[in-house]
Coordinates of C-alpha atoms and ligand atoms in Angstrom, one line a residue:
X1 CA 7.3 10.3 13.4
X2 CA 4.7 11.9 10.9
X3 CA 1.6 9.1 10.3
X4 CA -0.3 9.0 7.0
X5 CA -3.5 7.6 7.8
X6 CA -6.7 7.0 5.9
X7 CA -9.6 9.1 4.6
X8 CA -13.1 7.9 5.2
X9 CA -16.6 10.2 5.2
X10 CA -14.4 13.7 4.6
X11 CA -12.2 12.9 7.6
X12 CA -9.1 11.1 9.0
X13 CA -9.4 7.5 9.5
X14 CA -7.0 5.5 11.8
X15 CA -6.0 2.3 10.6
X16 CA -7.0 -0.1 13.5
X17 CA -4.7 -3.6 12.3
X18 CA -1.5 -2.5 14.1
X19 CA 0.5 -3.0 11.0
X20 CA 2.2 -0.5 9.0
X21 CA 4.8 0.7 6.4
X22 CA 7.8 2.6 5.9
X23 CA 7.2 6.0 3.7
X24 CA 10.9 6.9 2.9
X25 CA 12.6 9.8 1.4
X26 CA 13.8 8.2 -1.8
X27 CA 16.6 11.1 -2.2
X28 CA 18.1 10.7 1.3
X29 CA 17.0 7.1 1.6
X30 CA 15.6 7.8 5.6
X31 CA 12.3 6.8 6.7
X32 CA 10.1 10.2 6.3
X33 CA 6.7 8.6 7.8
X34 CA 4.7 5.5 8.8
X35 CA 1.6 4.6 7.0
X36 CA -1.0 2.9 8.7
X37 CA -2.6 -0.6 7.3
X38 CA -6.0 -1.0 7.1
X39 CA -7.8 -4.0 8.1
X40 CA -10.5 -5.7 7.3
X41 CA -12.9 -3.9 9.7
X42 CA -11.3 -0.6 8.4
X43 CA -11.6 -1.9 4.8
X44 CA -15.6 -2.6 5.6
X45 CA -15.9 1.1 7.2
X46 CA -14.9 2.6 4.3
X47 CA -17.1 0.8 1.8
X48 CA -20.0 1.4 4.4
X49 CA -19.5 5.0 4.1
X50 CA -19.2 5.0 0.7
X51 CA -22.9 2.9 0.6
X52 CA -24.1 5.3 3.2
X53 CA -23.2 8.4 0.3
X54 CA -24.0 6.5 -2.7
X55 CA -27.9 6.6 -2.3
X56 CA -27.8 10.8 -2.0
X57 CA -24.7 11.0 -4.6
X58 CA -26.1 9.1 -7.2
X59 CA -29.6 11.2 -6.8
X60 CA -27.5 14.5 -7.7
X61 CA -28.1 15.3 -11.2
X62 CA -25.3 14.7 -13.4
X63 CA -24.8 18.7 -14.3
X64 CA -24.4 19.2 -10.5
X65 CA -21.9 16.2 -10.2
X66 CA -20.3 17.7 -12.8
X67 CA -19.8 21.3 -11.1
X68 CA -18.2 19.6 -8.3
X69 CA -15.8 17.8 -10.6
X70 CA -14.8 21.6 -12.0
X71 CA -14.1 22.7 -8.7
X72 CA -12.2 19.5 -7.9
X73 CA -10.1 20.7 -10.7
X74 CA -9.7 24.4 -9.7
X75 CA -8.6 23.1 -6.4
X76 CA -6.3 20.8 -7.9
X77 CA -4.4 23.6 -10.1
X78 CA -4.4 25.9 -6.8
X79 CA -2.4 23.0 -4.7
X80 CA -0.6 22.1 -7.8
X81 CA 2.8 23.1 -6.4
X82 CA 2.3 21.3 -3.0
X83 CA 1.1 18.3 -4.3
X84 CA 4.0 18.2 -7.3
X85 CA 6.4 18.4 -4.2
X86 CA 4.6 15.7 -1.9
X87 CA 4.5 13.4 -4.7
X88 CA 8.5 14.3 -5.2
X89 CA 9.1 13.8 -1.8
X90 CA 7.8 9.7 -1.8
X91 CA 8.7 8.9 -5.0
X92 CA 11.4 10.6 -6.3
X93 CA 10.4 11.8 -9.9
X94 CA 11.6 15.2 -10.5
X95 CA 9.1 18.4 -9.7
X96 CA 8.2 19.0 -13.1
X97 CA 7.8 15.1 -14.0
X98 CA 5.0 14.9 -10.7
X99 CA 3.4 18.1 -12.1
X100 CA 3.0 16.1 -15.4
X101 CA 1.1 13.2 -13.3
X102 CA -1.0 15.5 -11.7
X103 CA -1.7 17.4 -15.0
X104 CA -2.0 14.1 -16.7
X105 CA -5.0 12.9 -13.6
X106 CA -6.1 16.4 -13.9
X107 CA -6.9 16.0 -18.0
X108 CA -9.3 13.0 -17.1
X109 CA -11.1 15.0 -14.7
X110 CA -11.7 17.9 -16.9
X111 CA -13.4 15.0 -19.0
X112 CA -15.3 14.1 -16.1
X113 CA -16.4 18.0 -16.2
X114 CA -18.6 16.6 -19.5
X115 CA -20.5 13.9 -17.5
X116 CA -23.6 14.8 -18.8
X117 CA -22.9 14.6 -22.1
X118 CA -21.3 11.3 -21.6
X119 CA -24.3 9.7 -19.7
X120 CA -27.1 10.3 -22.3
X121 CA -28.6 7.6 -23.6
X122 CA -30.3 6.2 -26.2
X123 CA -33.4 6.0 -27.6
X124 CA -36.2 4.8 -30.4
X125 CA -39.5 6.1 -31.1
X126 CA -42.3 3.7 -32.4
X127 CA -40.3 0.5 -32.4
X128 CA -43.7 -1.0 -32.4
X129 CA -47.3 0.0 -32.2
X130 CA -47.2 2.7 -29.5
X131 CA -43.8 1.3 -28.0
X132 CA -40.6 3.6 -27.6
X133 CA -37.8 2.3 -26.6
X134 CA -34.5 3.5 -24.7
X135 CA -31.4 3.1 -22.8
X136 CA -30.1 4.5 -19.3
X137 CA -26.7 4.2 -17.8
X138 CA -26.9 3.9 -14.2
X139 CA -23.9 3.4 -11.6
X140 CA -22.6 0.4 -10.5
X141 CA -22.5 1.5 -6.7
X142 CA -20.0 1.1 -4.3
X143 CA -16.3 0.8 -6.3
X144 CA -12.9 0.5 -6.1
X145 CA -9.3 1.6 -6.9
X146 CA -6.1 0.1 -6.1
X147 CA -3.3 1.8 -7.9
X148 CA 0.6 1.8 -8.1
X149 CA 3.5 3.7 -6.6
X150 CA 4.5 5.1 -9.9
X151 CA 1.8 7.8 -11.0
X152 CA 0.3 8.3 -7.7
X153 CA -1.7 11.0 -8.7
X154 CA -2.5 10.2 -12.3
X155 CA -4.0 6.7 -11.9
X156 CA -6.5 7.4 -8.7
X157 CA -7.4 10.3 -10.7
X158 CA -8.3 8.3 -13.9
X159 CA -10.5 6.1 -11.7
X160 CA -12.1 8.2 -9.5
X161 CA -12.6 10.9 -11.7
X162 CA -15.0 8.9 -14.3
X163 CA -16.3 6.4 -11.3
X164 CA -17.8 9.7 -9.1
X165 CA -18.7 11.4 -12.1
X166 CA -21.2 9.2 -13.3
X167 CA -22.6 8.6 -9.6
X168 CA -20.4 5.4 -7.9
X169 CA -19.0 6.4 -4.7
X170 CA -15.5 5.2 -4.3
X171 CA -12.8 3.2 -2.5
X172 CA -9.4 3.9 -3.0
X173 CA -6.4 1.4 -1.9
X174 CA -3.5 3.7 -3.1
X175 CA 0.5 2.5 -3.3
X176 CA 1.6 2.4 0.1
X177 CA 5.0 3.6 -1.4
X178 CA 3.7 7.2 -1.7
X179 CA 0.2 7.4 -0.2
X180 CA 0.9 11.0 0.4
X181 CA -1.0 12.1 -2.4
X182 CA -3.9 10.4 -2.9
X183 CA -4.9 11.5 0.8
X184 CA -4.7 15.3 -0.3
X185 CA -6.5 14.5 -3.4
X186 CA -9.6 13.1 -1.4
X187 CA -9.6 16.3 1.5
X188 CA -9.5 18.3 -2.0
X189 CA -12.4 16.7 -3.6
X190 CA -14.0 17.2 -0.1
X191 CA -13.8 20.8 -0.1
X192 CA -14.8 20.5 -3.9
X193 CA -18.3 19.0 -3.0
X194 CA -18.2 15.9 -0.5
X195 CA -17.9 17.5 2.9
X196 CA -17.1 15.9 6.4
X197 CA -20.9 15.5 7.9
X198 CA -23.3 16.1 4.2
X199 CA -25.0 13.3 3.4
X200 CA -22.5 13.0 0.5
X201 CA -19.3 12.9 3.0
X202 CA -18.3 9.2 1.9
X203 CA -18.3 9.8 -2.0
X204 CA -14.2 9.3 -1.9
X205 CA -12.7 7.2 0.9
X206 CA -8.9 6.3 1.1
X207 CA -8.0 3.5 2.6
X208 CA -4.2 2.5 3.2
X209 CA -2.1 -1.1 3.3
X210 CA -1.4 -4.2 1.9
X211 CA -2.4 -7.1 0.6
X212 CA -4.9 -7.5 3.7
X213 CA -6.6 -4.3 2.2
X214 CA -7.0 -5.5 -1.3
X215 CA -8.4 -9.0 -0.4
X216 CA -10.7 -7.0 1.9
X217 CA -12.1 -4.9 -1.4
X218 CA -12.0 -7.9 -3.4
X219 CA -14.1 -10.2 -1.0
X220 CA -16.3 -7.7 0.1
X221 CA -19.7 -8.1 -1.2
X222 CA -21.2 -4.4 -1.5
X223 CA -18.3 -3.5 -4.2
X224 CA -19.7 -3.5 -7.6
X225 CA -16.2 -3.0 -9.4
X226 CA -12.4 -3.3 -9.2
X227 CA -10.4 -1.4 -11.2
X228 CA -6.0 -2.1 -10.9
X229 CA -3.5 -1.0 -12.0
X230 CA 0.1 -2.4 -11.0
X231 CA 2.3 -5.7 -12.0
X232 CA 1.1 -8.3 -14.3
X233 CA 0.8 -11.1 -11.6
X234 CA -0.8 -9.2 -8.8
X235 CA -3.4 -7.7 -11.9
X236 CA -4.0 -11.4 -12.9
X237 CA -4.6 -12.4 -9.1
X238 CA -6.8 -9.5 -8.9
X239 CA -8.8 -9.9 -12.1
X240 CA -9.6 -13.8 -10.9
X241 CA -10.2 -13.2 -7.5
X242 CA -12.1 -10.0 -8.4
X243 CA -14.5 -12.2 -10.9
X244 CA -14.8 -15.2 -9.0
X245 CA -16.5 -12.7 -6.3
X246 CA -18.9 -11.5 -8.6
X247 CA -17.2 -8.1 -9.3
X248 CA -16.5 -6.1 -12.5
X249 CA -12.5 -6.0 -13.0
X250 CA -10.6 -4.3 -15.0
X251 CA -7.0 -4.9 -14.2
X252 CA -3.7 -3.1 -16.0
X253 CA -0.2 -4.7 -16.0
X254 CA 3.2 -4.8 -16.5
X255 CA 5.2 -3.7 -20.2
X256 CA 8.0 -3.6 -22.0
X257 CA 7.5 -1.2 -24.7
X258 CA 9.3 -1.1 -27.5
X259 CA 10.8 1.6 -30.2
X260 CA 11.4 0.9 -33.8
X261 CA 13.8 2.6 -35.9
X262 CA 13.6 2.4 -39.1
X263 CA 16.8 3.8 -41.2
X264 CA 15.2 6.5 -42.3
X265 CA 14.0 8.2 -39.1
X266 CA 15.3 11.6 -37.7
X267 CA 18.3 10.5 -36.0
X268 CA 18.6 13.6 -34.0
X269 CA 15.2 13.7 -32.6
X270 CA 15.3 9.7 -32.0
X271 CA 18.4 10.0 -29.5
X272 CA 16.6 12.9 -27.6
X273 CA 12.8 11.0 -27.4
X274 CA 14.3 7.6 -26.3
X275 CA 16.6 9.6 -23.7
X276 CA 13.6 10.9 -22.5
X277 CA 11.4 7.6 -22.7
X278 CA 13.7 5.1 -21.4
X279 CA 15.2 7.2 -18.4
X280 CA 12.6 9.7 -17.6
X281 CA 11.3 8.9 -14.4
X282 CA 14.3 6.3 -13.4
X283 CA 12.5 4.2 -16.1
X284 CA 9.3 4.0 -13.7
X285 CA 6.8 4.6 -16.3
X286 CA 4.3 1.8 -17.8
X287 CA 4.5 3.6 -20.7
X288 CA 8.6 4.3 -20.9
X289 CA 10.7 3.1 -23.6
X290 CA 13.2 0.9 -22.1
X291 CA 13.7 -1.7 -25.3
X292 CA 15.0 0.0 -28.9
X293 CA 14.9 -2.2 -31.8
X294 CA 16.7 -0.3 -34.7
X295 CA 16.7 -2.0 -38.2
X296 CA 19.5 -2.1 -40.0
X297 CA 23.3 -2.4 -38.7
X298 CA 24.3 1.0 -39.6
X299 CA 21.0 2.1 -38.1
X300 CA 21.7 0.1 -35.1
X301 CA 25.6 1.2 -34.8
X302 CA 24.7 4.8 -35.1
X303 CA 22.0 4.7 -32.4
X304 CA 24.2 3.2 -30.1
X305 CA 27.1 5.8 -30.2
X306 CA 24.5 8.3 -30.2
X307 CA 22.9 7.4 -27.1
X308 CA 26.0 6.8 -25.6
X309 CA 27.2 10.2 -26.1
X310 CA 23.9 11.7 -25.2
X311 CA 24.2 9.5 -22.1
X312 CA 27.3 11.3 -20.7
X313 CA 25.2 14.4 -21.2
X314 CA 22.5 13.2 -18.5
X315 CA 22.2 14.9 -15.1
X316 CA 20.7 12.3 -12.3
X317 CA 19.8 14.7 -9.2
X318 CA 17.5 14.9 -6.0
X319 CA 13.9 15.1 -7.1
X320 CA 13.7 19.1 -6.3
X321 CA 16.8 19.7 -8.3
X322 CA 15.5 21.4 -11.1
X323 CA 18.6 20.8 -13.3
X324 CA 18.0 17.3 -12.9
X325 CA 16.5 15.0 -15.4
X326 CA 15.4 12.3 -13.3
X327 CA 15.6 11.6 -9.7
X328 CA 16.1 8.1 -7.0
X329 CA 14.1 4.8 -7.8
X330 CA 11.3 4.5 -4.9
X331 CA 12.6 2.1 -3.1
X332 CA 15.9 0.5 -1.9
X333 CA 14.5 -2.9 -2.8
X334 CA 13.8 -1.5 -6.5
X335 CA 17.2 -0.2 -6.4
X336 CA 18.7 -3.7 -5.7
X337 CA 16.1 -5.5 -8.4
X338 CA 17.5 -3.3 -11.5
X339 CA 21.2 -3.4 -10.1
X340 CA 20.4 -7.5 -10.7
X341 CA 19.0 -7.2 -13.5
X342 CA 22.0 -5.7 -15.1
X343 CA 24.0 -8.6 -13.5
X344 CA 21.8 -10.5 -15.2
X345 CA 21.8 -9.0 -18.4
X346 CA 25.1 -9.5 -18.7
X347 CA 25.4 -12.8 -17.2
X348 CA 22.9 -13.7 -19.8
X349 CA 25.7 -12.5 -22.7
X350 CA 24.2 -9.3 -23.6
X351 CA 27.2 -6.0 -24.1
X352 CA 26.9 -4.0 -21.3
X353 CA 28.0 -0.8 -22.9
X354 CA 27.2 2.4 -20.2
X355 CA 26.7 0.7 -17.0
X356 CA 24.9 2.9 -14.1
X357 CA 25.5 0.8 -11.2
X358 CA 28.3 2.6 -9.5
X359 CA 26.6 5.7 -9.5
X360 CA 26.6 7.8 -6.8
X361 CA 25.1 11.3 -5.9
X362 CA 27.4 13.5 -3.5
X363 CA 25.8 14.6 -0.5
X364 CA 23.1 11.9 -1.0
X365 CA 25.2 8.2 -0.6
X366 CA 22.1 6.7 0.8
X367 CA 19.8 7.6 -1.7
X368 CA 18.2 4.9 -4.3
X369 CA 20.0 6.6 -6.9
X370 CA 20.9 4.6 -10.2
X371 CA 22.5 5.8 -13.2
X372 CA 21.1 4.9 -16.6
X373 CA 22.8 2.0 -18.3
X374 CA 22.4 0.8 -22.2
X375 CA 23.1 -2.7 -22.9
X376 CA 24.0 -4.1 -26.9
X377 CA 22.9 -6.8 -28.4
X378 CA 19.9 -8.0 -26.6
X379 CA 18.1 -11.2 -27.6
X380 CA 14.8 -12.1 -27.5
X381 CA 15.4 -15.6 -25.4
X382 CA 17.1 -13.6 -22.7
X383 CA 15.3 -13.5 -19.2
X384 CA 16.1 -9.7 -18.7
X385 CA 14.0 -9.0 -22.8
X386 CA 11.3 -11.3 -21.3
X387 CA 10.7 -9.7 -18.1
X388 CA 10.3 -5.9 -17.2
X389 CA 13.3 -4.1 -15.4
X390 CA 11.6 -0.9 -14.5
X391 CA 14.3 0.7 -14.0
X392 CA 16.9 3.1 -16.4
X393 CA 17.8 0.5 -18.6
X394 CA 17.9 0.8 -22.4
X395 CA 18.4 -2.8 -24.3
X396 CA 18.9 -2.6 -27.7
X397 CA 17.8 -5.6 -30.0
X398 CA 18.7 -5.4 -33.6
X399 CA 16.8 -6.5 -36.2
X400 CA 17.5 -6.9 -40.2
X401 CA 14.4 -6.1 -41.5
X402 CA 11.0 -3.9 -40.8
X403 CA 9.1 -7.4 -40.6
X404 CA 11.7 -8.7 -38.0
X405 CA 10.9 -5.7 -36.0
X406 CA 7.3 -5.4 -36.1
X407 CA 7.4 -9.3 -34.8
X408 CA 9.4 -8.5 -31.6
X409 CA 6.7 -6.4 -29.9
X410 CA 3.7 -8.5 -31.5
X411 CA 5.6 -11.8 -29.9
X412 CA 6.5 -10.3 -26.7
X413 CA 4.5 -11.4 -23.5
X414 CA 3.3 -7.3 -22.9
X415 CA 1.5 -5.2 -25.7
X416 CA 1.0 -1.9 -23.3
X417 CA 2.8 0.9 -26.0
X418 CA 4.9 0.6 -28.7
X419 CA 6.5 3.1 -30.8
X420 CA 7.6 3.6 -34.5
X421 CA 10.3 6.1 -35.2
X422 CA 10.2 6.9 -39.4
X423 CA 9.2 9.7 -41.8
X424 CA 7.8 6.9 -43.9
X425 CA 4.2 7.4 -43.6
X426 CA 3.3 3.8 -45.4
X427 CA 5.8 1.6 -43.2
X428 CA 4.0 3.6 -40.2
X429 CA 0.8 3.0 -41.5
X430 CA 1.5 -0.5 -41.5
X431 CA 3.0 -0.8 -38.6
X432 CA 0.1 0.6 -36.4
X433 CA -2.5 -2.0 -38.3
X434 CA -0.5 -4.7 -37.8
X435 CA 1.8 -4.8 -34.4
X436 CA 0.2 -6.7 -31.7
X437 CA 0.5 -3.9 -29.0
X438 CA -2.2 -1.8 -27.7
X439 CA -0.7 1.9 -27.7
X440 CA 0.6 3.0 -30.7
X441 CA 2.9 6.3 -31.2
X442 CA 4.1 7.5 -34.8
X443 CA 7.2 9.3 -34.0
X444 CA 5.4 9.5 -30.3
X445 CA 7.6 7.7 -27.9
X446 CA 5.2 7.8 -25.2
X447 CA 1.5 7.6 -26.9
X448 CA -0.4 7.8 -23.6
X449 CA -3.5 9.2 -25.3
X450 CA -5.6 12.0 -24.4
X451 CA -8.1 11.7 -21.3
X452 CA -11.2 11.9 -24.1
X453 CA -9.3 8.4 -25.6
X454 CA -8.9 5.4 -23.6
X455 CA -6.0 4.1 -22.0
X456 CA -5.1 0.3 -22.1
X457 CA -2.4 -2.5 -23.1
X458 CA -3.4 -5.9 -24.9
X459 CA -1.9 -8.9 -23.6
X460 CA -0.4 -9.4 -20.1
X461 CA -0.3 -5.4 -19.7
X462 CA -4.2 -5.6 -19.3
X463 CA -7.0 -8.2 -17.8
X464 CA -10.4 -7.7 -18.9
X465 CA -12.0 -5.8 -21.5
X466 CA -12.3 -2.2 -20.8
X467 CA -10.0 0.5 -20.6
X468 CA -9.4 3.3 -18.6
X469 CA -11.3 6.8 -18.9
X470 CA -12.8 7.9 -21.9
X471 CA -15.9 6.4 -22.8
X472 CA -14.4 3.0 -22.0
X473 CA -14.3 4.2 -18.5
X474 CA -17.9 5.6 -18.8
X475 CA -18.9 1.6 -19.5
X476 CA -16.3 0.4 -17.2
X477 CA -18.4 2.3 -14.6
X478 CA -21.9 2.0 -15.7
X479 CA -24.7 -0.5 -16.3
X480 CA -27.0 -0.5 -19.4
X481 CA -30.6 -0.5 -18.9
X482 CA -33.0 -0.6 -21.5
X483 CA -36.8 0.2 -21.3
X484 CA -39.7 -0.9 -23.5
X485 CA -42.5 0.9 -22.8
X486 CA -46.0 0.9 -24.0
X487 CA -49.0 3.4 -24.2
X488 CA -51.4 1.6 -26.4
X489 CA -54.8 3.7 -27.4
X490 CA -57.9 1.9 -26.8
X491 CA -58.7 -1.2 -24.9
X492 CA -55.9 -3.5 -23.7
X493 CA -55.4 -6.4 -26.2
X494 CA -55.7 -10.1 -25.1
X495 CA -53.1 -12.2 -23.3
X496 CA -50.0 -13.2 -25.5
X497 CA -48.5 -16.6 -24.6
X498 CA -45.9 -16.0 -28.0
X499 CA -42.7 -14.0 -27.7
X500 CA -43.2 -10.8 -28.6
X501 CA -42.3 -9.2 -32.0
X502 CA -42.3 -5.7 -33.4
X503 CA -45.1 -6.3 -36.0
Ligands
NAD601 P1 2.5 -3.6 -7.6 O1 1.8 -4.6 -8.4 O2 3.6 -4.0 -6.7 O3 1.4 -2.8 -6.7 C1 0.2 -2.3 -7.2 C2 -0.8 -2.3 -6.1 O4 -1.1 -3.7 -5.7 C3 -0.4 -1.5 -4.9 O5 -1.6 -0.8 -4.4 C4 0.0 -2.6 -3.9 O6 -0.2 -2.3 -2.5 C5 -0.9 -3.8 -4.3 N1 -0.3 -5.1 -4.0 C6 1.0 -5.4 -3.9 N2 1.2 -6.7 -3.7 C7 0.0 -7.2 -3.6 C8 -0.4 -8.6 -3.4 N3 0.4 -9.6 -3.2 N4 -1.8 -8.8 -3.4 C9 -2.6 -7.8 -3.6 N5 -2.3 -6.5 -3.8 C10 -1.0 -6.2 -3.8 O7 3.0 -2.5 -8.6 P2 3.9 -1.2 -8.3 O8 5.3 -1.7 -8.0 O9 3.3 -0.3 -7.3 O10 3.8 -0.5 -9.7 C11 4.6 -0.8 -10.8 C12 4.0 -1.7 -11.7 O11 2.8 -1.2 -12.2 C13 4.8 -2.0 -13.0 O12 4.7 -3.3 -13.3 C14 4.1 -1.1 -14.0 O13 4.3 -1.5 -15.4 C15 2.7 -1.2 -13.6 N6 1.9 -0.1 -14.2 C16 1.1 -0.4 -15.2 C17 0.3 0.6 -15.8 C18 -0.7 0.3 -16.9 O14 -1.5 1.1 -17.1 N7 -0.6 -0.9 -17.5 C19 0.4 1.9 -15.3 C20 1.3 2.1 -14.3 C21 2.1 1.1 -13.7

């Protein structure tokens, strides 16, 4: 059976615990490969490779470090079809859906490209007698990544692209689900700049496994910075343990993004942007739609025939079909969790009103195929509004008024995105000032925003204070220093024993 192993100082690196995982077709449901688990001694070579390179990578100019990141990219688009089908292949998003996360990773390294620009700091002439001052921003060091199944290109990409670009040399701890990818990304960025025996060899390690791996990064004392992305708990666990080592942590969580509708919204283009939102992907998407709060019954009565119908009209396929709109969950075990969830739901007194549990896909029995399902009449008290499903399920909630509906996504325990669907530009305008949610789209149902923006939730969809990429990432990834310096003419004055001032 194939072996996906780690990637440390431009080559292959054999995980040495004796542990391992399961890589599995989603579409036929077989195991396709093994992956090897790291251990702590494997964890501690990478990071010692990635010292070794940080004191000749952080001495390249940043204009250099920057060529490297525009060949990364050329490299990147060249592979683009082999990657899109690799990442297709693990987790089960259709090809044209992986080429979006690649595109998506590949829009932050393009603003990695502008490093330079980026880096500059600051500075003030004559902020005293003879005394300039300015401001420098250095890299942290050695850093880390550890990044979900569901956008296994994207994510490492929005790390490592900023983190490298401004001189860290990095450790990435990639899903185990699909670790495919993120192993051709770092033999890419190798031929882009950070070859096998250069002094620069260890810029980007990979690093596969478990939780043995993570607590490995997060206790290990020569790495400056965590960054996470993943589910809310395992993000909380990382942002404490991360800090109470002394590390810089950023750490992204869970949703449950919401769309309003107000009455007077495009109907038409509503049904066809929450299709896309809430089952694009099989619902695996941090940023998906899965809860629609129309206001209004007649609003609300409307949607739901409309999705309904536009339901029936939905192809579920393997992840090369290219008819398909969406492929298998990742996982058997994800299967299973949604398929309970709907239980739940209904359990829980919510109107199951398209249920997608009985779908099956000819040919393909075994795969983690699940149809999409719309429930009615969800409430906010109910375990399966509280808690994200992941999956494609569309809950509606109704609400009676606009301020009813802005209140459900400010209350709820995630704030990653949120959307507004309306062609009333006030009620919009309001909306985005006020809701408590830290994405925003205006008739955007998923407002990822642009690599040059930042990317990041409020509440429990984010630990920590800085987001991803963007010139949040450039301070996630950097220290601030800041020189006074003096040339006085003439003699050197006497000793001070005051606090200095400006005079
Ligand atoms: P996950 O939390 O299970 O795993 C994320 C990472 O943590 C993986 O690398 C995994 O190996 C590691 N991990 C798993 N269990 C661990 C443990 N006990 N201790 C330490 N590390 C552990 O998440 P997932 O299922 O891979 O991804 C889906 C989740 O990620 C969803 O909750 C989704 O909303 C979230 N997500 C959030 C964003 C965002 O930006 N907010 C983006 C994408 C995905």
């Amino acid at each position: 059976m194939r072996r996906i192993e780690g990637f440390v100082s431009g080559k292959s690196a054999k995980a040495t615990s004796g542990r391992e995982g399961d890589v599995f077709n989603p579409n036929t449901g077989e195991v396709q490969a093994k992956v090897g688990f790291a251990s702590n001694s494997d964890v501690d070579a990478a990071v010692q490779a990635a010292a070794k390179a940080h004191v000749a990578w952080s001495a390249v100019n940043p204009q250099r470090r920057a060529r490297v990141m525009f060949e990364f990219k050329r490299l990147v688009e060249a592979n683009m079809n082999q990657l899109a089908e690799m990442l297709s292949s693990e987790h089960g998003k259709v090809i044209a859906d992986s080429k979006g996360d690649v595109q998506r990773g590949l829009e932050v390294i393009e603003f990695a490209c502008g490093i330079p620009h980026a880096l500059k700091g600051e500075y003030t002439e004559g902020a005293g007698p003879g005394i300039d001052v300015y401001s420098m921003r250095q890299p942290l060091g050695v850093v880390a990544g550890i990044t979900p199944f569901n956008f296994p290109a994207m994510i490492p990409m929005w790390m490592f692209g900023v983190a490298i670009a401004v001189g860290n040399t990095f450790v990435l701890k990639p899903s185990e689900k699909d670790p495919s990818v993120p192993v051709r990304l770092a033999e890419l960025f190798m031929e882009a700049g950070a070859a096998a025996g250069t002094d620069v060899s260890g810029v980007l390690n990979v690093v596969h496994g478990d939780k043995v791996a993570v607590d490995a990064i997060l206790h290990h004392p020569e790495v400056r910075a965590v960054s996470f992305v993943g589910s809310s708990d395992i993000a909380s666990y990382i942002y404490q343990t991360g800090a109470a080592n002394g590390k810089r942590v950023q750490a992204m969580g869970g949703a449950k993004n919401h769309g309003i509708v107000l009455p007077d919204a495009d109907m038409d283009q509503v049904v066809k942007d929450l299709s896309g939102a809430a089952f694009g992907s099989a619902g695996e998407r941090c940023m998906a739609l899965p809860v629609v709060v129309p206001v209004g019954k007649k609003t609300a009565d409307e949607l739901r025939d409309r999705m309904v119908a536009e339901m029936e009209t939905l192809k579920v396929g393997v992840s090369t079909d290219t008819a398909a709109q969406y492929g298998p969950v990742v996982s058997a075990a994800h299967r299973r969790k949604i398929a309970d969830y709907i239980q739940l739901g209904k359990d829980e007194g919510a109107d199951l009103v398209v249920d997608g549990r009985n779908f099956s896909l000819q040919g393909y029995e075994k795969g983690f195929f699940i149809g999409p399902s719309l429930f009615d009449n969800v409430k906010p008290g109910m375990k399966t509004y509280h808690e994200e499903i992941f999956g494609p399920v569309l809950q509606i909630v109704r609400a009676n008024t606009f301020e009813d509906a802005i209140a459900l996504p400010s209350k709820h325990q995630y704030g990653n995105g949120v959307a507004i669907f309306t062609r009333n530009g006030r009620a919009a305008r309001e909306f985005a000032a006020k809701v408590n949610v830290g994405m925003v789209g205006i008739n955007v149902p998923i407002p990822v925003p642009v690599a040059y923006h930042t990317f990041g939730g409020w509440k429990r969809s984010a630990f920590g204070d800085t987001n991803q990429h963007g010139m949040e990432g450039v301070k996630f990834w950097t220290k601030v220093k800041t020189v006074t310096a003096r040339w006085p003419e003439g003699d050197v004055g006497d000793s001070s024993f005051v606090i200095p001032t400006m005079r």
